[in-house]
mmCIF file of C-alpha atoms and ligand atoms in Angstrom:
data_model
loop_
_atom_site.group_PDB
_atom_site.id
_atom_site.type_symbol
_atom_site.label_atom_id
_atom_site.label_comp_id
_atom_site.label_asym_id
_atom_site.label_seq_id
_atom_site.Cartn_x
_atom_site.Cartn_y
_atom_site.Cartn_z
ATOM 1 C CA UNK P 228 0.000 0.000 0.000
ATOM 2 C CA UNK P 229 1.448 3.114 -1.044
ATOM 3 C CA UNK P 230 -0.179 7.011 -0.364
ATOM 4 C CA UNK P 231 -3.680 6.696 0.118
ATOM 5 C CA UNK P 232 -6.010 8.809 -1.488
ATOM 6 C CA UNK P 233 -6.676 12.057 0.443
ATOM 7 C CA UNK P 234 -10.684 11.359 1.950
ATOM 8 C CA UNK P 235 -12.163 13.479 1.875
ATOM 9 C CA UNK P 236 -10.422 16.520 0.459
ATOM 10 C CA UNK P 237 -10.124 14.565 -2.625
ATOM 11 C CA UNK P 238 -13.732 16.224 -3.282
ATOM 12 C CA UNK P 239 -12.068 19.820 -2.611
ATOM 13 C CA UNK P 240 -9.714 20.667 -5.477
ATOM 14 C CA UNK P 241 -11.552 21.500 -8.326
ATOM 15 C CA UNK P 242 -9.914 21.919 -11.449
ATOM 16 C CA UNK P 243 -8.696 25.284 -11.826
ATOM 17 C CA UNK P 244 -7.299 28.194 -13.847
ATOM 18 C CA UNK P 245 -3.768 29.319 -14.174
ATOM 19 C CA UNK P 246 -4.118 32.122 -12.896
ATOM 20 C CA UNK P 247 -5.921 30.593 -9.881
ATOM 21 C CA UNK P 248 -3.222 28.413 -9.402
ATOM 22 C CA UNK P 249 -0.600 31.518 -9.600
ATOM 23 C CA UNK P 250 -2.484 33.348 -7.169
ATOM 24 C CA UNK P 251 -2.845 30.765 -4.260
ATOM 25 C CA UNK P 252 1.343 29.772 -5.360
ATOM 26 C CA UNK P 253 1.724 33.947 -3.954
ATOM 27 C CA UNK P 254 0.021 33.482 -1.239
ATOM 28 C CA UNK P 255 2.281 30.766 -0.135
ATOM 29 C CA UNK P 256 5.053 32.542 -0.938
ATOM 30 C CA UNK P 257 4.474 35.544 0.596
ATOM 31 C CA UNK P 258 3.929 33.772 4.118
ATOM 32 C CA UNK P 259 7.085 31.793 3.106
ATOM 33 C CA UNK P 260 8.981 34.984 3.212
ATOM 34 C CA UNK P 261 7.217 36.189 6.025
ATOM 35 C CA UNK P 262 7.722 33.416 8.308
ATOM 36 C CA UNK P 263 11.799 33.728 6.883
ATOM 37 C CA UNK P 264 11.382 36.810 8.597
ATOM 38 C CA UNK P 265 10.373 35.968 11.892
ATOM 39 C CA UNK P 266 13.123 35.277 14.843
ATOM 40 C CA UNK P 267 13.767 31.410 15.140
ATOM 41 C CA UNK P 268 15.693 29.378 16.851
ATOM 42 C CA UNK P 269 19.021 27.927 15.398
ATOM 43 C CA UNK P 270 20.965 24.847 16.390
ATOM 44 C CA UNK P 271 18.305 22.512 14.330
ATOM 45 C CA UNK P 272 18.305 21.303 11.132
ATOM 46 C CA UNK P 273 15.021 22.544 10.609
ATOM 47 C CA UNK P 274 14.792 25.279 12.659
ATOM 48 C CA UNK P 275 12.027 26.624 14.624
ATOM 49 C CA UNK P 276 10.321 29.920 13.788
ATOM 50 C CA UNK P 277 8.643 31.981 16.590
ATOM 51 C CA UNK P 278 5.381 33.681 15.798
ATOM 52 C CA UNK P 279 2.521 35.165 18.107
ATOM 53 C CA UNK P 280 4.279 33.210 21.000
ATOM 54 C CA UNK P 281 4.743 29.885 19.637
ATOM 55 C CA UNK P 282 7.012 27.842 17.735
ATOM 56 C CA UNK P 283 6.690 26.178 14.695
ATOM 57 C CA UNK P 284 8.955 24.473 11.545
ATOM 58 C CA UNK P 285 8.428 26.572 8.116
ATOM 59 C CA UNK P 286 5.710 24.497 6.060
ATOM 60 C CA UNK P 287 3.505 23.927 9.279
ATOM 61 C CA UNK P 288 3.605 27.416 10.426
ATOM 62 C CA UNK P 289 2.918 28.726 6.903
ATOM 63 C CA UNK P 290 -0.025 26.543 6.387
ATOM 64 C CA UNK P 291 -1.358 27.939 9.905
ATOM 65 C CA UNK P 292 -1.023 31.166 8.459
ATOM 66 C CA UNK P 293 -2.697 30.340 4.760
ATOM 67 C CA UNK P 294 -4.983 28.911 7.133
ATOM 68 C CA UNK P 295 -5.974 32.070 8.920
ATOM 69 C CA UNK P 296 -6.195 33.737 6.345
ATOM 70 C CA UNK P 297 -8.623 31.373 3.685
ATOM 71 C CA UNK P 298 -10.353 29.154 6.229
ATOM 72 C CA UNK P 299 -13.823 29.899 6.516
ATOM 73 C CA UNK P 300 -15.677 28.454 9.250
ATOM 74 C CA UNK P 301 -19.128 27.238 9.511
ATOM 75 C CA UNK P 302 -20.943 26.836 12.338
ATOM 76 C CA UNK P 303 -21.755 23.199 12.404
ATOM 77 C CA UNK P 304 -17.672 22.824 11.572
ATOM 78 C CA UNK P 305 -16.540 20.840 14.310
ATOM 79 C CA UNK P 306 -12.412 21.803 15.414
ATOM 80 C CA UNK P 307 -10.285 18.873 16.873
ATOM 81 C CA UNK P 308 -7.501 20.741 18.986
ATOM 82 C CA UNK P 309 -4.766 19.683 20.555
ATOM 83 C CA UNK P 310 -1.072 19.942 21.347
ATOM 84 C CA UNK P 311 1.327 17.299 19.099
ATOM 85 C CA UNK P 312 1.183 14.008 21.051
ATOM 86 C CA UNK P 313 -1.276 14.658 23.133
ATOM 87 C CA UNK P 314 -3.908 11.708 20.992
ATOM 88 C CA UNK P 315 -4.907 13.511 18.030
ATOM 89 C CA UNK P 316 -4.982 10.299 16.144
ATOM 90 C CA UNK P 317 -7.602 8.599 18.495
ATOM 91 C CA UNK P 318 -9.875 11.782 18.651
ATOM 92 C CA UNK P 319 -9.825 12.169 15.465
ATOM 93 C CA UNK P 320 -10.833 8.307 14.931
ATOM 94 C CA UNK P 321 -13.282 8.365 17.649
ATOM 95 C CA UNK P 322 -15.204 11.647 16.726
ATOM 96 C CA UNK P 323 -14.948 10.810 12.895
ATOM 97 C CA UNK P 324 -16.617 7.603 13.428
ATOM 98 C CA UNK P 325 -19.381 8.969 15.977
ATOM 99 C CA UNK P 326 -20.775 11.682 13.493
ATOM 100 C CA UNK P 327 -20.739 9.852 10.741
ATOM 101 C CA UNK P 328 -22.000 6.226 12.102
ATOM 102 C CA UNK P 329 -25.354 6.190 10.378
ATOM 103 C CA UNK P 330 -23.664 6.386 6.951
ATOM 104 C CA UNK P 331 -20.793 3.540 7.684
ATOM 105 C CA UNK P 332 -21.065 -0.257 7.427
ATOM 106 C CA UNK P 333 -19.759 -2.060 10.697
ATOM 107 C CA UNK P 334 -18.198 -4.443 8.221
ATOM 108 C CA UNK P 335 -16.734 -1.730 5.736
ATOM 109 C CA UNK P 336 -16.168 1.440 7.884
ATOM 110 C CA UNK P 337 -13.810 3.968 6.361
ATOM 111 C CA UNK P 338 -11.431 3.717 8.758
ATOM 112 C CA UNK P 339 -10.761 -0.020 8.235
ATOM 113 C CA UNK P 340 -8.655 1.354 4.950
ATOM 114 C CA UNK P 341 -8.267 5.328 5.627
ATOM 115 C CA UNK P 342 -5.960 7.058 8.479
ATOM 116 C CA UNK P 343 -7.562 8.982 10.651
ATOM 117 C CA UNK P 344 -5.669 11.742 9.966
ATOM 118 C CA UNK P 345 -6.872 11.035 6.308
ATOM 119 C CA UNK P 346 -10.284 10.892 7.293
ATOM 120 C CA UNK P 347 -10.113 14.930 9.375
ATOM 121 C CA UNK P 348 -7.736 16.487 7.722
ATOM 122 C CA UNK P 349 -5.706 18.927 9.961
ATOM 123 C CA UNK P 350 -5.613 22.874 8.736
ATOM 124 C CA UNK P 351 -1.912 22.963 8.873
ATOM 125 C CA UNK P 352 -0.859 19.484 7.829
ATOM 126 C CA UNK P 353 -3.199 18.401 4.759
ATOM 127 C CA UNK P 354 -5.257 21.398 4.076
ATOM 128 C CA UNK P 355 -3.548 23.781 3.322
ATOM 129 C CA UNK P 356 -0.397 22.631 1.798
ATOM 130 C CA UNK P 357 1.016 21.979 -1.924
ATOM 131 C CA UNK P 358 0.464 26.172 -2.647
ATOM 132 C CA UNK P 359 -3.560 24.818 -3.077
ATOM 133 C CA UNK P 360 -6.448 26.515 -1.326
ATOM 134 C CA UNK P 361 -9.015 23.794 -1.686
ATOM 135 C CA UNK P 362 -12.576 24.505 -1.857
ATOM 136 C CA UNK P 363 -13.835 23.010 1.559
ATOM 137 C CA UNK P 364 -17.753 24.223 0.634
ATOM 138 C CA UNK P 365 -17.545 20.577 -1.202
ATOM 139 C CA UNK P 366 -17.412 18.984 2.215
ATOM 140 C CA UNK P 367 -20.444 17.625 3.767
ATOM 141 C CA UNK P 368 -21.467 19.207 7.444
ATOM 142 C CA UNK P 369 -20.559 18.693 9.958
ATOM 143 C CA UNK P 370 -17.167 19.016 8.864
ATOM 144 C CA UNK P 371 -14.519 17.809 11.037
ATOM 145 C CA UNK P 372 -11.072 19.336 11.280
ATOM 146 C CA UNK P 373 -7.878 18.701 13.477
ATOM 147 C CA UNK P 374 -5.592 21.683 14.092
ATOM 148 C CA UNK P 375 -2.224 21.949 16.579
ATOM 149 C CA UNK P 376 -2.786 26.280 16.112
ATOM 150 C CA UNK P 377 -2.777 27.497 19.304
ATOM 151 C CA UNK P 378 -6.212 29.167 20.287
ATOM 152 C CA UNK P 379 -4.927 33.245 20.053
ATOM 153 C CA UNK P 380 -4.127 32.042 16.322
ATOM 154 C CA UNK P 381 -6.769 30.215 15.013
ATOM 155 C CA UNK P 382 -8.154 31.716 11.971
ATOM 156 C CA UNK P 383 -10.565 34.603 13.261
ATOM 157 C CA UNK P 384 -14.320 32.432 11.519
ATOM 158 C CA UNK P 385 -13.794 29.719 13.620
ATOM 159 C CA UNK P 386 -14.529 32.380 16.896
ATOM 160 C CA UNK P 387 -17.178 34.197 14.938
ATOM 161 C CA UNK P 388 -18.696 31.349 13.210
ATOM 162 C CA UNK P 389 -19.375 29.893 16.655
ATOM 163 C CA UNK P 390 -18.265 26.511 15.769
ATOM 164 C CA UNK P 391 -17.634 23.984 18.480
ATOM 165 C CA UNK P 392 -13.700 23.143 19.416
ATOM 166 C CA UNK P 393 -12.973 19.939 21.448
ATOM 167 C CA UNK P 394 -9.339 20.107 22.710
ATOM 168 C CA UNK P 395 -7.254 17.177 24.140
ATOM 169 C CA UNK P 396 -4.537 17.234 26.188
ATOM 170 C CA UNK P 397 -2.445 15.159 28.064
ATOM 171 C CA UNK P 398 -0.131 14.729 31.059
ATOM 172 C CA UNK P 399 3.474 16.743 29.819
ATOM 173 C CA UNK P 400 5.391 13.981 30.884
ATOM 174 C CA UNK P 401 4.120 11.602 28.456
ATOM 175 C CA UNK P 402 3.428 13.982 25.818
ATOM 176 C CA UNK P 403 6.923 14.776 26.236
ATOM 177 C CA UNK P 404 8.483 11.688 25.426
ATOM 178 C CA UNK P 405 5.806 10.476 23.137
ATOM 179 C CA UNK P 406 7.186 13.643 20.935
ATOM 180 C CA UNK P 407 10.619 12.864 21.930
ATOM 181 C CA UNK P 408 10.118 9.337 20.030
ATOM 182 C CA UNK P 409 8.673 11.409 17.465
ATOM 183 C CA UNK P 410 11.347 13.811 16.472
ATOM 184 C CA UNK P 411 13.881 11.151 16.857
ATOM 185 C CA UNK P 412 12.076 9.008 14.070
ATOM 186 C CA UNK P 413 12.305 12.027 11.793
ATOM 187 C CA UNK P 414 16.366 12.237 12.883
ATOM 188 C CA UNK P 415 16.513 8.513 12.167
ATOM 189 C CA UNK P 416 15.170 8.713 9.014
ATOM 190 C CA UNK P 417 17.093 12.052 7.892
ATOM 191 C CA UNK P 418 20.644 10.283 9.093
ATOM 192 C CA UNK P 419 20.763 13.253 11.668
ATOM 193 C CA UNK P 420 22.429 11.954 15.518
ATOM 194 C CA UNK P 421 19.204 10.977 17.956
ATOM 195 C CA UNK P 422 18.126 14.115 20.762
ATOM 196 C CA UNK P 423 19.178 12.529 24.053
ATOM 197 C CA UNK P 424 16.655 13.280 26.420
ATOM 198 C CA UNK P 425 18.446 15.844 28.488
ATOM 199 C CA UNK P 426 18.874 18.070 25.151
ATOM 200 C CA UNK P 427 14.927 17.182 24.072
ATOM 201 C CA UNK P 428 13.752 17.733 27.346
ATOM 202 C CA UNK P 429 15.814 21.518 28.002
ATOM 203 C CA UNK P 430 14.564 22.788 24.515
ATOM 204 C CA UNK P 431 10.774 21.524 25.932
ATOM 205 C CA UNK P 432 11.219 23.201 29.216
ATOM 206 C CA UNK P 433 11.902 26.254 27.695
ATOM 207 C CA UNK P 434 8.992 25.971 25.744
ATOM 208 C CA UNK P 435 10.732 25.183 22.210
ATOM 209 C CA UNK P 436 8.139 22.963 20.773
ATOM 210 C CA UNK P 437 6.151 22.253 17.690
ATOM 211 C CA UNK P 438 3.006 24.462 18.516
ATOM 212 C CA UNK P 439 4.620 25.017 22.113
ATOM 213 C CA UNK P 440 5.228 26.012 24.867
ATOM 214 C CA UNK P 441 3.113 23.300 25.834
ATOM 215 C CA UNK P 442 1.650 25.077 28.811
ATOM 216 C CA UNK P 443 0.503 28.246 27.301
ATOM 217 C CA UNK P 444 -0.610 25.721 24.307
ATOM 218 C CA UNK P 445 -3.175 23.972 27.039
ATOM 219 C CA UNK P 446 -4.074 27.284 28.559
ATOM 220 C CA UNK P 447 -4.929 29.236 25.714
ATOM 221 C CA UNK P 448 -7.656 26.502 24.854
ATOM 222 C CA UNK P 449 -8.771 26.535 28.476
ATOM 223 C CA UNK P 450 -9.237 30.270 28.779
ATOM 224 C CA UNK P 451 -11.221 29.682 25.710
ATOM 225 C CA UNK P 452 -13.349 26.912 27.839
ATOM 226 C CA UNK P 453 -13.973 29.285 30.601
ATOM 227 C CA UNK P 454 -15.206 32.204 28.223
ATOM 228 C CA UNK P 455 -17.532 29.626 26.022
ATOM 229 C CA UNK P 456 -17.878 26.985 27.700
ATOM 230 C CA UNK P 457 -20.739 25.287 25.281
ATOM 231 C CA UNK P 458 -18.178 26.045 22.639
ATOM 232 C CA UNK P 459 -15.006 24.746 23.843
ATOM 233 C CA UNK P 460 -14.737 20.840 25.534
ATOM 234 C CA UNK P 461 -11.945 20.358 27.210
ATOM 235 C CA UNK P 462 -11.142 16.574 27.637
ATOM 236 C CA UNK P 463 -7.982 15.102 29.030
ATOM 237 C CA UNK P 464 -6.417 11.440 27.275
ATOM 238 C CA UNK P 465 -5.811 9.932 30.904
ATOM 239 C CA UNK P 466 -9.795 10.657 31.514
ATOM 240 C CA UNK P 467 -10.475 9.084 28.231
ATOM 241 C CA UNK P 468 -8.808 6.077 28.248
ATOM 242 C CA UNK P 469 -9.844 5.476 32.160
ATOM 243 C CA UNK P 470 -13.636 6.175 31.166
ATOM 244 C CA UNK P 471 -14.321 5.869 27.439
ATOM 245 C CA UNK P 472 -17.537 5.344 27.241
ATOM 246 C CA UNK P 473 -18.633 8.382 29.576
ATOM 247 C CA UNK P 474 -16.643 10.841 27.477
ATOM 248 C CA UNK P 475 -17.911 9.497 24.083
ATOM 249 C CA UNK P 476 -21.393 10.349 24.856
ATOM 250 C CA UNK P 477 -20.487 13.578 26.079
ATOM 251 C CA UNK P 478 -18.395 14.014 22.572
ATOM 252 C CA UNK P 479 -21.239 13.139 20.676
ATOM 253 C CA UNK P 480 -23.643 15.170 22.816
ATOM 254 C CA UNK P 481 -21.318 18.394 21.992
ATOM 255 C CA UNK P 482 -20.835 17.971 18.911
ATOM 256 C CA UNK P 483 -25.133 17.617 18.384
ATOM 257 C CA UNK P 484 -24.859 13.561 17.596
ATOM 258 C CA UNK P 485 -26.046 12.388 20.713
ATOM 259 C CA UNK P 486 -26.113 8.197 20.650
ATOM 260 C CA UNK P 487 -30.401 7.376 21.208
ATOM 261 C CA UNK P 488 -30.953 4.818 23.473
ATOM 262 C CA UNK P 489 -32.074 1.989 21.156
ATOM 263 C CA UNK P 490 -27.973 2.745 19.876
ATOM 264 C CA UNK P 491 -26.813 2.522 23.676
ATOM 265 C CA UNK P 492 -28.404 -0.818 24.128
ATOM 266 C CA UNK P 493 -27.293 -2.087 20.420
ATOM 267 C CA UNK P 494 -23.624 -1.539 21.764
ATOM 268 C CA UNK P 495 -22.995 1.019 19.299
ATOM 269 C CA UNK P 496 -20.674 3.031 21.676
ATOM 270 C CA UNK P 497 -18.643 0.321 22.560
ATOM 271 C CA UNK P 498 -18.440 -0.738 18.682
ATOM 272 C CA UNK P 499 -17.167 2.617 18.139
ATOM 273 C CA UNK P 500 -14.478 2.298 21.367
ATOM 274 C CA UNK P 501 -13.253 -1.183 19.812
ATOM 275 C CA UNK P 502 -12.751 0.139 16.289
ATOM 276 C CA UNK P 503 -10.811 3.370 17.558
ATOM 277 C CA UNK P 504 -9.111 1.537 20.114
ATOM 278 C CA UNK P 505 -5.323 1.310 20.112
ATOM 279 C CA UNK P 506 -5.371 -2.200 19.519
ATOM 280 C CA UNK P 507 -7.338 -2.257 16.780
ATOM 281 C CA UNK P 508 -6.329 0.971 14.549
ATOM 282 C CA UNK P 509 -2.495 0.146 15.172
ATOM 283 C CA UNK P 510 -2.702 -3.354 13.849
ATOM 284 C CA UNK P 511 -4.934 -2.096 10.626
ATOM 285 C CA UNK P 512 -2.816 -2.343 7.201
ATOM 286 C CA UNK P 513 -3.320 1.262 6.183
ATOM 287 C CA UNK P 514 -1.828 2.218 9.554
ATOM 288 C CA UNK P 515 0.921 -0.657 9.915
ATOM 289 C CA UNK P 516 2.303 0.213 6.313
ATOM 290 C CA UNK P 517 0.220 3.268 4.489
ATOM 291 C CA UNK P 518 1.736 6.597 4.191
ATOM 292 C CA UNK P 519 0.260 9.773 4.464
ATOM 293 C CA UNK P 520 1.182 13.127 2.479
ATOM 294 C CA UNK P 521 1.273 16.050 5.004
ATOM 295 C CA UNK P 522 2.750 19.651 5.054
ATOM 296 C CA UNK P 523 6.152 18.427 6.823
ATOM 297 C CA UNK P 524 6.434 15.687 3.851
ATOM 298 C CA UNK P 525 5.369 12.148 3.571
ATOM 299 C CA UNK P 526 5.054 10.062 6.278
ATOM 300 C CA UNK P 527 4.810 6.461 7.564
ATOM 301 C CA UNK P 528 0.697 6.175 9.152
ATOM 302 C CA UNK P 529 2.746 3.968 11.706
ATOM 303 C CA UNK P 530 4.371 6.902 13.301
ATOM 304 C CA UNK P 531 1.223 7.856 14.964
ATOM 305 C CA UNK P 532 1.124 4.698 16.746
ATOM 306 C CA UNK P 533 3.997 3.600 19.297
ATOM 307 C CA UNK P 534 2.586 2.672 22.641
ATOM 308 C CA UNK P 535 -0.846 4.472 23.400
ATOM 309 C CA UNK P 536 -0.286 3.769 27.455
ATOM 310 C CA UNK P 537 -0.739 6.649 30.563
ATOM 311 C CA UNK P 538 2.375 6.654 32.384
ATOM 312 C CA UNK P 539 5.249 5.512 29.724
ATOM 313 C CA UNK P 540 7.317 8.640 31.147
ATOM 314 C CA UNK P 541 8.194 6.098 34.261
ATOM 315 C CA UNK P 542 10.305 4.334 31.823
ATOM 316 C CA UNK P 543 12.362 7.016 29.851
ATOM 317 C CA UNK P 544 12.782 10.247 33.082
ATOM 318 C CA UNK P 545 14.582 9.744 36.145
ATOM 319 C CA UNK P 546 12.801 11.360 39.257
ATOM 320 C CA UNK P 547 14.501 14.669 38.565
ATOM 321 C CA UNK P 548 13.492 15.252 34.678
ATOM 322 C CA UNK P 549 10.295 14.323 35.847
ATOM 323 C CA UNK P 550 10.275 16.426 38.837
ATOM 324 C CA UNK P 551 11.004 19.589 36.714
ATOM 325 C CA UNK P 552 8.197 19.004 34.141
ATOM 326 C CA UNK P 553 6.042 18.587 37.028
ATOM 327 C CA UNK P 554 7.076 22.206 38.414
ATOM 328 C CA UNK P 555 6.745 24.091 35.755
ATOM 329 C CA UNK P 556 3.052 22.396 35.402
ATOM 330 C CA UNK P 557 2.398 23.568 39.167
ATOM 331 C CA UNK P 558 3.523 27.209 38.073
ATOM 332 C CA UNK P 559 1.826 27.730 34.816
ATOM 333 C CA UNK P 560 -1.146 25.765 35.686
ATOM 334 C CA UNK P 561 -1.663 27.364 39.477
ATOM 335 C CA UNK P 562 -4.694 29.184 39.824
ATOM 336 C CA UNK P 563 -5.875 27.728 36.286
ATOM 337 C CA UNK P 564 -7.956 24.957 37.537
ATOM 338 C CA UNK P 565 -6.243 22.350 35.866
ATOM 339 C CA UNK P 566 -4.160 19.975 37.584
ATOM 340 C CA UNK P 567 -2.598 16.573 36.812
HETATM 341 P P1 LIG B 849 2.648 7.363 22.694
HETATM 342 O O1 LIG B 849 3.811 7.865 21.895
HETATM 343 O O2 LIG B 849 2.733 7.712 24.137
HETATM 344 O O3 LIG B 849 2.363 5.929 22.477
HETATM 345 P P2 LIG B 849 -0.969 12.272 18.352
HETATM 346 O O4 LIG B 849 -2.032 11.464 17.725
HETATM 347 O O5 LIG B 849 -1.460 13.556 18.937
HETATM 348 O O6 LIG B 849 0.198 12.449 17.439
HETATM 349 O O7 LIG B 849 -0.481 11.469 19.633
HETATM 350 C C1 LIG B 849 0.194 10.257 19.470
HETATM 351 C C2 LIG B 849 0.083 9.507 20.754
HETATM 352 O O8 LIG B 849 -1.238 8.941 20.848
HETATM 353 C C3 LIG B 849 1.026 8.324 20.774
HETATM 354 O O9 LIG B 849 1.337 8.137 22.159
HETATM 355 C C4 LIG B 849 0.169 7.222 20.219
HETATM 356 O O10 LIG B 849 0.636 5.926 20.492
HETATM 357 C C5 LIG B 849 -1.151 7.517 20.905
HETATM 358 N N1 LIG B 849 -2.296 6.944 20.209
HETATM 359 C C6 LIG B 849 -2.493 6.803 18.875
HETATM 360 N N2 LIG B 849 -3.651 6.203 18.630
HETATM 361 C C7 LIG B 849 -4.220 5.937 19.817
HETATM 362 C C8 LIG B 849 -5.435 5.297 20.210
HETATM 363 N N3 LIG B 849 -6.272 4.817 19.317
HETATM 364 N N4 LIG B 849 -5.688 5.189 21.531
HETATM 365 C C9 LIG B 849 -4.835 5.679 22.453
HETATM 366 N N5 LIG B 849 -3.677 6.283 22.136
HETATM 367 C C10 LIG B 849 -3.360 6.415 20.844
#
């Protein structure tokens, strides 16, 4: 299996004009140049660019910016948020299934052959990317999105459209070294020496991450929460995996599909648990050896999956990289109302 069709922006690029195409190839360009002119940080082979008080590599932080610029928001769209690592893969599986479960098959559902970052395309990795604004009025509502932009950047319609925004995140510590694993794959692939964790972990601290700092990431979506509330669900991955049938029904309450009885007693959110789960989506073909086209490049479907567990910092930080993940958490967080 080689690069999957892209479902279901495959319906949003019409054929177009030359001049079309020329236009949307300036747009691109001129965020190129403006992004070249933004501070970044040095000492990486791709380095990090710093805008509106987060970091980001070149073609992800562009599309963010086409993004803002072209997306127009409905207000049935539905926004999957989160920061990198923190199970945008699952949510994306788990909400894509639950709106769209009275037009799938159990024995033929589209993810048993599509990604499900093929199936909600994220703003920044597959929407905008390849100098192409696609025509997303083709898609049929509710449309589902996943974006890592952090909340003071999303593109201004999603606010004003009032569309709803569920945001995941997840204890730093894992996150941390679930992105850790992450970058190093790309450094394994690109011949370029493996971050030890003491580097990885400085540069995270600091708050040098992709869509980062982490904390102010999390925060900016919960601020958001606390202003609109019926907008803006804030759900956490440990709280998901602990209880997933609780949080499912409130997913598909927020986002207006609310499962009916007759489907709670059919099993149908359990079915939808069991084909999202871990087990199941990780050992699928299209995820074991299908590849995905995305802003930062093609990329194995496998690297989403590694170990899908709470906890798996235990076995990578000693006691004091931990403790100093879990300090800056207490600071940033204190007086929040979120905790770990
Ligand atoms: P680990 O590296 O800790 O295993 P994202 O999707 O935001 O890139 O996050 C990836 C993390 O989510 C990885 O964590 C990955 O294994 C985990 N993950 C992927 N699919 C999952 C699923 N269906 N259920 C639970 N966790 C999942």
């Amino acid at each position: 299996m080689a690069h999957s069709p892209s479902y279901p922006l495959s319906k949003c690029l019409p054929s177009q004009t030359e001049e079309e195409m020329e236009n949307q190839k300036r747009t691109y360009q001129y965020f190129r140049h403006l992004v070249s002119t933004l501070p970044r940080v040095g000492g990486f082979k791709r380095p990090f660019y710093c805008y509106n008080g987060w970091y980001a590599r070149l073609p992800s932080l562009v599309s963010a910016m086409v993004a803002r610029e072209h997306f127009q928001a409905q207000p049935t769209d539905v926004l999957l948020a989160t920061c990198p690592k923190s199970g945008t893969t699952w949510l994306k599986a788990l909400l894509f299934a639950t709106v769209n479960r009275s037009s799938h098959t159990n024995s033929h559902p589209p993810l048993a052959t599509l990604s499900p970052h093929q199936c909600v395309p994220s703003l920044e990795f597959s929407v905008y990317v390849n100098d192409r604004i696609p025509d997303l009025d083709a898609l049929s509502s509710p449309r589902l999105f996943g974006t890592h932009i952090p909340f003071q950047s999303l593109p201004a319609s999603v606010i004003d459209a009032g569309c709803r925004i569920v945001y995941l995140y997840r204890d730093p510590k894992d996150c941390f070294i679930s992105l850790w694993h992450f970058a190093n794959k790309f450094r394994a692939k690109d011949n370029i020496e493996l971050w030890t964790l003491d580097e990885f972990l400085e540069h995270f601290s600091n708050g040098i991450s992709p869509f980062g700092p982490y904390w102010d990431h999390v925060l900016g979506y919960w601020n958001g929460h606390l202003e609109r509330p019926q907008k803006v669900l804030f759900l956490k991955y440990e709280e998901l995996m602990q209880h997933p049938e609780v949080h499912l029904k409130r997913l598909a309450e927020f986002v207006g599909c609310p499962f009916t009885e007759d489907e709670e007693k059919e099993g149908v959110v359990e079915g939808i648990i069991r084909l999202c789960s871990f087990e199941n989506l990780s050992n699928l073909e299209v995820n074991k050896i299908g590849r995905s086209e995305l802003a930062i490049g093609t990329v194995e479907n496998s690297i989403f999956f590694r170990r899908g567990e709470v906890g798996d910092w235990v076995n990578h930080l000693t006691p004091e990289m931990a403790r100093r993940l879990e300090e800056i958490t207490e600071s940033k967080f204190r007086g929040s109302g979120l905790s770990f």
